[in-house]
CSV table of N, CA and C in Angstrom, one decimal:
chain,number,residue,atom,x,y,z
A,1,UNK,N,10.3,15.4,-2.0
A,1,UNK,CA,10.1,14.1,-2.7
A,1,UNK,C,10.7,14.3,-4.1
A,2,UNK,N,10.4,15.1,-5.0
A,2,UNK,CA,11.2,15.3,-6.5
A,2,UNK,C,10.3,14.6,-6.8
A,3,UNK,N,8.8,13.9,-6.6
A,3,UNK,CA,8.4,13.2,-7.6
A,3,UNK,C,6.7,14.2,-8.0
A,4,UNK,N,6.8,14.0,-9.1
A,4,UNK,CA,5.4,14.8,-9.6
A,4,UNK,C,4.2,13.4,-9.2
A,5,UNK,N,3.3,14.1,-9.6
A,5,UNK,CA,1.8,13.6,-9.1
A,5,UNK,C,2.2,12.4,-9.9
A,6,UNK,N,1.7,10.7,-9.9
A,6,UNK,CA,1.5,10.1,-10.0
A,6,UNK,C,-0.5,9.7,-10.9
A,7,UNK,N,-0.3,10.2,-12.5
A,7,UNK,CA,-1.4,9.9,-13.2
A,7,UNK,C,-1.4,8.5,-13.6
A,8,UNK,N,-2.6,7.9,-13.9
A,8,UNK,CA,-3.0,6.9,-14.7
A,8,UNK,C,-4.0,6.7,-15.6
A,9,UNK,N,-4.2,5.9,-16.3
A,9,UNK,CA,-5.3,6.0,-16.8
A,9,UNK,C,-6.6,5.7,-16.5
A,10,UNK,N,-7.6,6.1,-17.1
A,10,UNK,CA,-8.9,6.7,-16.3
A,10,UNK,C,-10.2,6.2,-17.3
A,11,UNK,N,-11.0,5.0,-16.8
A,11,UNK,CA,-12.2,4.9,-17.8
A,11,UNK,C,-12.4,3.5,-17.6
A,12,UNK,N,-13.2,2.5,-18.6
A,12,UNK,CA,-13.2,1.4,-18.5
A,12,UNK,C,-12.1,0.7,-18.9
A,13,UNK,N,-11.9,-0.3,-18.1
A,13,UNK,CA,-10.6,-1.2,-18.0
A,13,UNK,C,-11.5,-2.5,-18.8
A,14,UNK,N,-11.4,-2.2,-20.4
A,14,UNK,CA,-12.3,-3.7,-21.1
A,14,UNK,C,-11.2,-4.9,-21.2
A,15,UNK,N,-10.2,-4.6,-20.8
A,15,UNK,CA,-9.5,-6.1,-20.2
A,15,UNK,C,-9.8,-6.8,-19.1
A,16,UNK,N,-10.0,-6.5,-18.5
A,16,UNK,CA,-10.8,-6.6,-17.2
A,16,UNK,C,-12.5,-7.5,-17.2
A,17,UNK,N,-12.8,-7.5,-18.4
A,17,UNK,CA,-14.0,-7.8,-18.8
A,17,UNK,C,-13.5,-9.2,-19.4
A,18,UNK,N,-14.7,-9.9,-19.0
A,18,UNK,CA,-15.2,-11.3,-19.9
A,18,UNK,C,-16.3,-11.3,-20.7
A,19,UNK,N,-15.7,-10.9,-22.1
A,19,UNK,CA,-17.0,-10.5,-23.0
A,19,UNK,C,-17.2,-12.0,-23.0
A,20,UNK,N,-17.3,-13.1,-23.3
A,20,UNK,CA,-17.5,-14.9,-23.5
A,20,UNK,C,-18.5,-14.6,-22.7
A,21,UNK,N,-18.7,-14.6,-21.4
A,21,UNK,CA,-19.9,-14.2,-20.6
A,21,UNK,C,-21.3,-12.9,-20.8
A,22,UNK,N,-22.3,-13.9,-20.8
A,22,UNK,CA,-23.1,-12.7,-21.1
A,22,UNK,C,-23.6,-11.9,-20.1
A,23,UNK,N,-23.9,-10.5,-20.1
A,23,UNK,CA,-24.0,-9.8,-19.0
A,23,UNK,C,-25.4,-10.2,-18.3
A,24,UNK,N,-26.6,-10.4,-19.2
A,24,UNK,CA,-27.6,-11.2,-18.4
A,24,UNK,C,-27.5,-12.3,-17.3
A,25,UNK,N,-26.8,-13.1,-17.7
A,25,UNK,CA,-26.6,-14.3,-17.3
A,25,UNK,C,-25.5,-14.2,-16.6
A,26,UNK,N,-24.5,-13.3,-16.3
A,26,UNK,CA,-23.5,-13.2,-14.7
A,26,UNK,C,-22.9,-11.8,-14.6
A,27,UNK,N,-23.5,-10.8,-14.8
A,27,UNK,CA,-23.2,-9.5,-14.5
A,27,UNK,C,-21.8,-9.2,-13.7
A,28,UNK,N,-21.2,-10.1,-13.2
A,28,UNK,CA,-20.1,-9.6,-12.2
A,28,UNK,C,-18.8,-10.8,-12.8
A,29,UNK,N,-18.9,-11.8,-13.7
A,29,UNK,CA,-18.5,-12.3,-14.8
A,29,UNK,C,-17.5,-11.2,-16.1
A,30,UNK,N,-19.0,-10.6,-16.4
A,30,UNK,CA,-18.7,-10.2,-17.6
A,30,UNK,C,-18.1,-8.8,-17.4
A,31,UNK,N,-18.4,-8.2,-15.9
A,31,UNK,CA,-17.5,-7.1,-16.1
A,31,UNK,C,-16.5,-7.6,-15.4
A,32,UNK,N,-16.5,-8.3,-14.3
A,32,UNK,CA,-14.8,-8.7,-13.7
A,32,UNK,C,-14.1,-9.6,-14.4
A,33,UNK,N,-15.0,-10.5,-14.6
A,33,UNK,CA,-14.3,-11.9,-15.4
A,33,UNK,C,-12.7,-11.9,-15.4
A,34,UNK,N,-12.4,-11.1,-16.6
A,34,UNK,CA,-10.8,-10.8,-17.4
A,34,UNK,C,-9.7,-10.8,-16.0
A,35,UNK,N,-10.1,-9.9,-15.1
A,35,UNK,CA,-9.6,-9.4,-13.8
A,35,UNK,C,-9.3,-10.4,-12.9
A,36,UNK,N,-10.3,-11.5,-12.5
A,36,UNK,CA,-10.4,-12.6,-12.2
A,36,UNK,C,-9.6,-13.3,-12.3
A,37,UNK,N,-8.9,-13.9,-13.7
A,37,UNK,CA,-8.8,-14.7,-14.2
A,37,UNK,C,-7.4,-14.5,-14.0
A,38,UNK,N,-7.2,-13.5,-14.2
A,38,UNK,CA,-5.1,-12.9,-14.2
A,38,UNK,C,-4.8,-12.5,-12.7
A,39,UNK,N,-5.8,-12.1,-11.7
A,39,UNK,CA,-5.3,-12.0,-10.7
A,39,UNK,C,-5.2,-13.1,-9.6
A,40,UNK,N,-4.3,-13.1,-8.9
A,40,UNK,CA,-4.3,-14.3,-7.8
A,40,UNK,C,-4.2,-13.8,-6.0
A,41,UNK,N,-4.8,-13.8,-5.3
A,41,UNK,CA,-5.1,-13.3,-3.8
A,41,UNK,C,-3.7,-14.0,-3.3
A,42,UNK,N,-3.0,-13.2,-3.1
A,42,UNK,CA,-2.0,-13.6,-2.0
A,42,UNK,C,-2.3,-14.6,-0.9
A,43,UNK,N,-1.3,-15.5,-0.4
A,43,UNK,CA,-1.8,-16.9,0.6
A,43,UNK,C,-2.1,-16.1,1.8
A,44,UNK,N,-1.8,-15.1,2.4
A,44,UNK,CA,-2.1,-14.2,3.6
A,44,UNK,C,-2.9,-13.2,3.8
A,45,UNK,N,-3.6,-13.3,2.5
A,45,UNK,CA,-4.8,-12.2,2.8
A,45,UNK,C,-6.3,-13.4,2.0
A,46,UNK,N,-7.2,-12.1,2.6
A,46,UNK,CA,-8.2,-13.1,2.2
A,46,UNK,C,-8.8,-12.5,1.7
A,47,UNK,N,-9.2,-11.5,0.2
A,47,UNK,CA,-9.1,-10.9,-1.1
A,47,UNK,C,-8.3,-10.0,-1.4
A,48,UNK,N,-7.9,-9.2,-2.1
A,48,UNK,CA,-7.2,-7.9,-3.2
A,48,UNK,C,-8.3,-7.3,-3.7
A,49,UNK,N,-7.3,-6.4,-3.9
A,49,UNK,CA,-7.9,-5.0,-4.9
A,49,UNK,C,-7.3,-3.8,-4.6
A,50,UNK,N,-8.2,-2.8,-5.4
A,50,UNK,CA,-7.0,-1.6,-5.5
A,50,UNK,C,-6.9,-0.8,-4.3
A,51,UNK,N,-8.1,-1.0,-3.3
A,51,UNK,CA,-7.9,-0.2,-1.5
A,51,UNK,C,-6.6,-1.1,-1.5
A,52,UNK,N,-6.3,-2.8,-1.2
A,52,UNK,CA,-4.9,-2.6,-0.7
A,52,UNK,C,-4.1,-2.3,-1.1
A,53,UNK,N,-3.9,-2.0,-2.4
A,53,UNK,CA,-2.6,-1.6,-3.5
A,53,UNK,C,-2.3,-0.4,-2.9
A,54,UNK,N,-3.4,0.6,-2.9
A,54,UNK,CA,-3.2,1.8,-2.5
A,54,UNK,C,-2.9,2.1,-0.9
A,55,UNK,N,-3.2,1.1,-0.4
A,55,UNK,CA,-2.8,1.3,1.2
A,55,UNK,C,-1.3,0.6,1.2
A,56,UNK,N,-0.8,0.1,0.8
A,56,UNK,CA,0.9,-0.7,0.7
A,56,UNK,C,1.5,0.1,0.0
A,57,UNK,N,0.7,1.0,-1.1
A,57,UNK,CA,1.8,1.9,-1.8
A,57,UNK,C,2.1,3.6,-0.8
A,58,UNK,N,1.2,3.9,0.2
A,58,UNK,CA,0.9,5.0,1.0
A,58,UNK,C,1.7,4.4,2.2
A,59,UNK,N,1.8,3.5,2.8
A,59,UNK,CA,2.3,2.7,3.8
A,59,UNK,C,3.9,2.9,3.4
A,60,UNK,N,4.2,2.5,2.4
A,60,UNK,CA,6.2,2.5,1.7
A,60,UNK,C,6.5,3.9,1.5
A,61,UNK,N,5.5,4.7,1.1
A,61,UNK,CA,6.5,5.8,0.7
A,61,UNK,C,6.1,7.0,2.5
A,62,UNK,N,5.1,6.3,3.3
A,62,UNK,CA,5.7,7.1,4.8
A,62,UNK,C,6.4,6.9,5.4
A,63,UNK,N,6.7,5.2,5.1
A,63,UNK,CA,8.4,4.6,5.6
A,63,UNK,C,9.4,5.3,4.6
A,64,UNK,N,9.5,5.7,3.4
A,64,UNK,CA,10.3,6.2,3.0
A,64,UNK,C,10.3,7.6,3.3
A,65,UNK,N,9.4,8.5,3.6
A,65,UNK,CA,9.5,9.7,4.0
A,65,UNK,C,10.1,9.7,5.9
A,66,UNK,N,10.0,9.2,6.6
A,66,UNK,CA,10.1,8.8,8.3
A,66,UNK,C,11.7,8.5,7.9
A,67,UNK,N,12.1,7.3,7.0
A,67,UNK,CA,13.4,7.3,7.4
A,67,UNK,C,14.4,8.2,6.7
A,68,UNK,N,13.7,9.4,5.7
A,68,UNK,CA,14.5,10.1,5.4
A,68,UNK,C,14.5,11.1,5.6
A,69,UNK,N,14.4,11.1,7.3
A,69,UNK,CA,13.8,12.5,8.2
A,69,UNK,C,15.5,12.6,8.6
A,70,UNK,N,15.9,13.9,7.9
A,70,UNK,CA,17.0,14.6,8.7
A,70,UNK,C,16.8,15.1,9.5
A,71,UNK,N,17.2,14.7,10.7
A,71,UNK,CA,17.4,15.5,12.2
A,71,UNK,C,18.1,16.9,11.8
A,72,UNK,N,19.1,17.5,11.1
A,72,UNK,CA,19.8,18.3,11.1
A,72,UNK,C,18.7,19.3,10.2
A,73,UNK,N,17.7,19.1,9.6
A,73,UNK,CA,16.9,19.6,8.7
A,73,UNK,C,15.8,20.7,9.7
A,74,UNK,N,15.1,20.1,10.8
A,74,UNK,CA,14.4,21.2,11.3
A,74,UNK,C,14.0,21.0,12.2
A,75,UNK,N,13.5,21.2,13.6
A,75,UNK,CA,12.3,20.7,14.7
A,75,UNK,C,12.0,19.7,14.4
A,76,UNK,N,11.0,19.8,13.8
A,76,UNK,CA,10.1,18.5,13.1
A,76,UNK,C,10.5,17.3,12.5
A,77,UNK,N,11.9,17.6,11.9
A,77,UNK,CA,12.1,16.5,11.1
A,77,UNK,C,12.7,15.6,12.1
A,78,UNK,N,13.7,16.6,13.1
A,78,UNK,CA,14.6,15.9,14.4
A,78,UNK,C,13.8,14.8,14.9
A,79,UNK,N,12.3,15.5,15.9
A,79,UNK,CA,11.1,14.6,16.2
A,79,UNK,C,10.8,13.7,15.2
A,80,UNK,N,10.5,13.6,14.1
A,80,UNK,CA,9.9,12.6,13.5
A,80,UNK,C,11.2,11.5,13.4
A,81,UNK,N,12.7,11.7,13.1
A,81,UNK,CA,13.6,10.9,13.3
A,81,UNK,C,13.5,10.3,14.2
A,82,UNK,N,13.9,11.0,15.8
A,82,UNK,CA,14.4,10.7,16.7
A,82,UNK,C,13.1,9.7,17.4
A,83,UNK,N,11.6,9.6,17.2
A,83,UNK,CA,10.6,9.2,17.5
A,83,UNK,C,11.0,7.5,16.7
A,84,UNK,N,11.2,7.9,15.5
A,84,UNK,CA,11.1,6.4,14.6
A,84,UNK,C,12.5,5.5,14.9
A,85,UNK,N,14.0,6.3,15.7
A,85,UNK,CA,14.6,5.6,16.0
A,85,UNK,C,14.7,4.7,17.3
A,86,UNK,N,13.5,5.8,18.1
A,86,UNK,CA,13.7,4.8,19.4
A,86,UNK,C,12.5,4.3,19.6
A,87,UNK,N,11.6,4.0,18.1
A,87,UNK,CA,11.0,2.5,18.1
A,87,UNK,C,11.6,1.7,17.8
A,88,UNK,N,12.7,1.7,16.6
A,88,UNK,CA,13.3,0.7,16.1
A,88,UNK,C,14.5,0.6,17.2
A,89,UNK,N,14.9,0.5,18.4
A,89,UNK,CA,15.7,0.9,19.8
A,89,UNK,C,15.5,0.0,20.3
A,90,UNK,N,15.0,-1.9,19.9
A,90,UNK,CA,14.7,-2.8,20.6
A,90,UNK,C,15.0,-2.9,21.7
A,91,UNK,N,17.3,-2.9,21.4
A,91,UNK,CA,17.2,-3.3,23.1
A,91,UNK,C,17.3,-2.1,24.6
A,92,UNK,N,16.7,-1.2,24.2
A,92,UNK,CA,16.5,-0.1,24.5
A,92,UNK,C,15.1,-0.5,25.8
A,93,UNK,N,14.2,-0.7,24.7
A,93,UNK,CA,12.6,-1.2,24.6
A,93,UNK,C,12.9,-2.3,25.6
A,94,UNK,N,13.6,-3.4,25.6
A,94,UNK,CA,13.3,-4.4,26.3
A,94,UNK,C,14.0,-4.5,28.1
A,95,UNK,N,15.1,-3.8,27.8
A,95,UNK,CA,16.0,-3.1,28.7
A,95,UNK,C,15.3,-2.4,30.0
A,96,UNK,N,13.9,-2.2,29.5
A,96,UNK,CA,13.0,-0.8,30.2
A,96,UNK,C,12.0,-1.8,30.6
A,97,UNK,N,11.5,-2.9,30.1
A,97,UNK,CA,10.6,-3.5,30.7
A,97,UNK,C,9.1,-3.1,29.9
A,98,UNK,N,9.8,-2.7,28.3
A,98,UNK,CA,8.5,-2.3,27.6
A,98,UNK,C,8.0,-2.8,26.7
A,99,UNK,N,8.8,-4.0,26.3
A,99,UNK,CA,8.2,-5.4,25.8
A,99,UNK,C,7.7,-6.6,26.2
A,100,UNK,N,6.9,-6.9,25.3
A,100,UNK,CA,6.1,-8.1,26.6
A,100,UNK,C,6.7,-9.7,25.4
């Protein structure tokens, strides 16, 4: 990969907060509030947050690891190529009576 570990920052996120709200009076306001307010749920899902972020960002870089499997590289990489080309082998797939 060439890429080093991927750090961020780490602690309370007080943007994220709606100090205007008092914590008595809506506790999930005044710490999400800020967060709320700037984020918008995509029309195809039905909430966000950082599990999906982190599942679409682990998801792109195994498609990007799969398709940059050189066959000429080792056993393993040949298999992991040749496995992800003859999914994407549609008319292969339909040819065989393996799509419905």
């Amino acid at each position: 990969m060439g890429r080093g570990l991927d750090y961020g920052r780490y602690g309370v996120d007080f943007k994220g907060m709606d100090r205007a709200v008092r914590p008595q009076d809506n506790l999930a306001l005044y710490a999400n509030g800020g967060w709320m307010k700037r984020t918008s749920i995509p029309p195809e899902r039905s909430s966000t947050g950082v599990a999906e972020l982190l599942y679409e960002r682990n998801q792109q870089r195994v498609r990007e690891l799969i398709e940059r499997a050189d066959p000429a590289a080792s056993a393993d990489s040949r298999k992991i190529a040749d496995l992800y080309r003859s999914f994407l082998d549609e008319k292969t797939i339909a040819r065989r009576g393996l799509a419905r």
